[in-house]
Amino acid sequence: MQEMISEIKKLLNYPKDIAIISHRNPDGDALGSSLGLQLYLEKKGHVVKSIVPSSYPHTFHYLSKVDDVIISDEDKAIAEQVLMRADIIFCLDFNGLDRIDKIQHAVADSKAVKILIDHHLDPEPFVDYTISDTASSSTCELVFKFIADLGDEKLIDPKIGDCLMTGLITDTGSFKYGTRAETYEVAARLKRLGTDDYYVQDKIFNSMKEKQLRLLGHCLANRMEIMHEYRTGLIWLNKQDYKDFDIQRGDTEGIVNYLLMMPEIEIAAFITEQPTIVKISLRSKGDISVQEIASRHFRGGGHKNASGGGVYARLEDIIDKFKRVIPKYVNKQQHV
């Protein structure tokens, strides 16, 4: 690892054109790691642009430079120009080209040096340098360590810290899962460098609109099903729900986690009918791997306790399939 860091450090010794790209439907870790790295590299004199395939939730409007992020679905030509011009491309929070949609060919065909920083399982070999740690809480944790390993931890100011803290918080459910000792150490170091974790938490969790609260109530009152014998909870939404509540990207963030607030629930699923596909978000407690469920049955993947997928099928069929699959992963118990 140290030899690889030394080689990357040499690449960054002189100003370069750098592109940073993350996955479709970018979350707090995707945006936080991208913008945190961008702000750091700009301090070092590089020209940097961040790209995501699709739009991001308004929740993250507080992140520095988020308004400058190029959304390739809306500006494909500009995104491709940035990638074509780049000397270095950083690929953050994804490990397969299919996760960046229409611009995957531009990345694959680019002559730029490609560097992957990611924490998902089974990275594909499409880059020159791979920094991968599946035990890490988040890509933001890895970006912090990357900057520190380059000898530049002192350059992490509160704006960079806000970005990196965002990924730590969102990918761990506010430090409820997926953490290790190093996660808290990184959070502590960010705090010492001036990051206001209360500010970040407040922006993430206390910015709900009225319609989001009403949607949450609808989900819990009318769309929640409990499979008591398999310690599993399910919430689903159809296209009509999306119309009735004017659901936009980010409005459903975190709903799946409410199911895990019940001590008897060990697996939670949130299934939504999108315009062209049905998406499923999965969460679990303990040793139950929803990553295996997502990858084997719903064309997805992710982490042991947090995964997702998308299938071209009817909503009813995916709900039925989920209910058939669950008994293979959870031993039946008598409901008392």
PDB file of N, CA and C in Angstrom, residues 7 44 56 63 101-102 119 121 161 174 203 208 214 272 277 295 306:
ATOM      1  N   GLU A   7       3.648   6.243  -5.312  1.00  0.00           N
ATOM      2  CA  GLU A   7       3.506   6.453  -6.756  1.00  0.00           C
ATOM      3  C   GLU A   7       2.429   7.491  -7.057  1.00  0.00           C
ATOM      4  N   LYS A  44      -4.035  21.881  -3.518  1.00  0.00           N
ATOM      5  CA  LYS A  44      -2.711  21.475  -3.999  1.00  0.00           C
ATOM      6  C   LYS A  44      -2.405  22.031  -5.390  1.00  0.00           C
ATOM      7  N   TYR A  56     -28.784  14.504  -7.291  1.00  0.00           N
ATOM      8  CA  TYR A  56     -28.574  14.142  -5.891  1.00  0.00           C
ATOM      9  C   TYR A  56     -29.650  14.785  -5.013  1.00  0.00           C
ATOM     10  N   LEU A  63     -23.059  21.165   1.258  1.00  0.00           N
ATOM     11  CA  LEU A  63     -21.688  20.782   0.945  1.00  0.00           C
ATOM     12  C   LEU A  63     -21.048  21.799  -0.001  1.00  0.00           C
ATOM     13  N   ASP A 101     -23.354   4.321 -15.451  1.00  0.00           N
ATOM     14  CA  ASP A 101     -24.313   4.466 -16.553  1.00  0.00           C
ATOM     15  C   ASP A 101     -23.659   4.848 -17.877  1.00  0.00           C
ATOM     16  N   LYS A 102     -24.190   5.886 -18.525  1.00  0.00           N
ATOM     17  CA  LYS A 102     -23.852   6.200 -19.911  1.00  0.00           C
ATOM     18  C   LYS A 102     -22.418   6.677 -20.114  1.00  0.00           C
ATOM     19  N   HIS A 119     -15.143   1.067  -0.843  1.00  0.00           N
ATOM     20  CA  HIS A 119     -15.254   0.113   0.268  1.00  0.00           C
ATOM     21  C   HIS A 119     -16.269  -0.995  -0.013  1.00  0.00           C
ATOM     22  N   LEU A 121     -17.609  -4.625  -1.932  1.00  0.00           N
ATOM     23  CA  LEU A 121     -17.019  -5.934  -2.201  1.00  0.00           C
ATOM     24  C   LEU A 121     -16.674  -6.103  -3.673  1.00  0.00           C
ATOM     25  N   GLY A 161     -13.766  18.863   5.965  1.00  0.00           N
ATOM     26  CA  GLY A 161     -14.247  18.025   7.063  1.00  0.00           C
ATOM     27  C   GLY A 161     -15.744  17.789   7.011  1.00  0.00           C
ATOM     28  N   SER A 174     -25.656   7.306  11.131  1.00  0.00           N
ATOM     29  CA  SER A 174     -25.266   8.087  12.313  1.00  0.00           C
ATOM     30  C   SER A 174     -24.578   7.195  13.347  1.00  0.00           C
ATOM     31  N   LYS A 203     -27.974  19.285   9.387  1.00  0.00           N
ATOM     32  CA  LYS A 203     -28.301  19.454   7.973  1.00  0.00           C
ATOM     33  C   LYS A 203     -28.857  18.168   7.368  1.00  0.00           C
ATOM     34  N   MET A 208     -36.246  17.938   6.870  1.00  0.00           N
ATOM     35  CA  MET A 208     -37.387  17.311   6.205  1.00  0.00           C
ATOM     36  C   MET A 208     -38.478  18.329   5.898  1.00  0.00           C
ATOM     37  N   ARG A 214     -45.361  13.528   5.972  1.00  0.00           N
ATOM     38  CA  ARG A 214     -46.646  12.898   5.636  1.00  0.00           C
ATOM     39  C   ARG A 214     -46.412  11.577   4.893  1.00  0.00           C
ATOM     40  N   THR A 272     -39.715  -0.048  -4.028  1.00  0.00           N
ATOM     41  CA  THR A 272     -40.390   1.083  -4.672  1.00  0.00           C
ATOM     42  C   THR A 272     -40.525   0.866  -6.175  1.00  0.00           C
ATOM     43  N   ILE A 277     -38.049   0.558 -13.476  1.00  0.00           N
ATOM     44  CA  ILE A 277     -37.625  -0.610 -12.702  1.00  0.00           C
ATOM     45  C   ILE A 277     -38.267  -0.584 -11.318  1.00  0.00           C
ATOM     46  N   SER A 295     -27.523  -9.544  -4.258  1.00  0.00           N
ATOM     47  CA  SER A 295     -26.753  -9.970  -5.425  1.00  0.00           C
ATOM     48  C   SER A 295     -27.320 -11.234  -6.068  1.00  0.00           C
ATOM     49  N   ALA A 306     -26.169  -3.535   4.515  1.00  0.00           N
ATOM     50  CA  ALA A 306     -26.870  -2.489   3.747  1.00  0.00           C
ATOM     51  C   ALA A 306     -26.605  -2.701   2.267  1.00  0.00           C
TER      52      ALA A 306
END
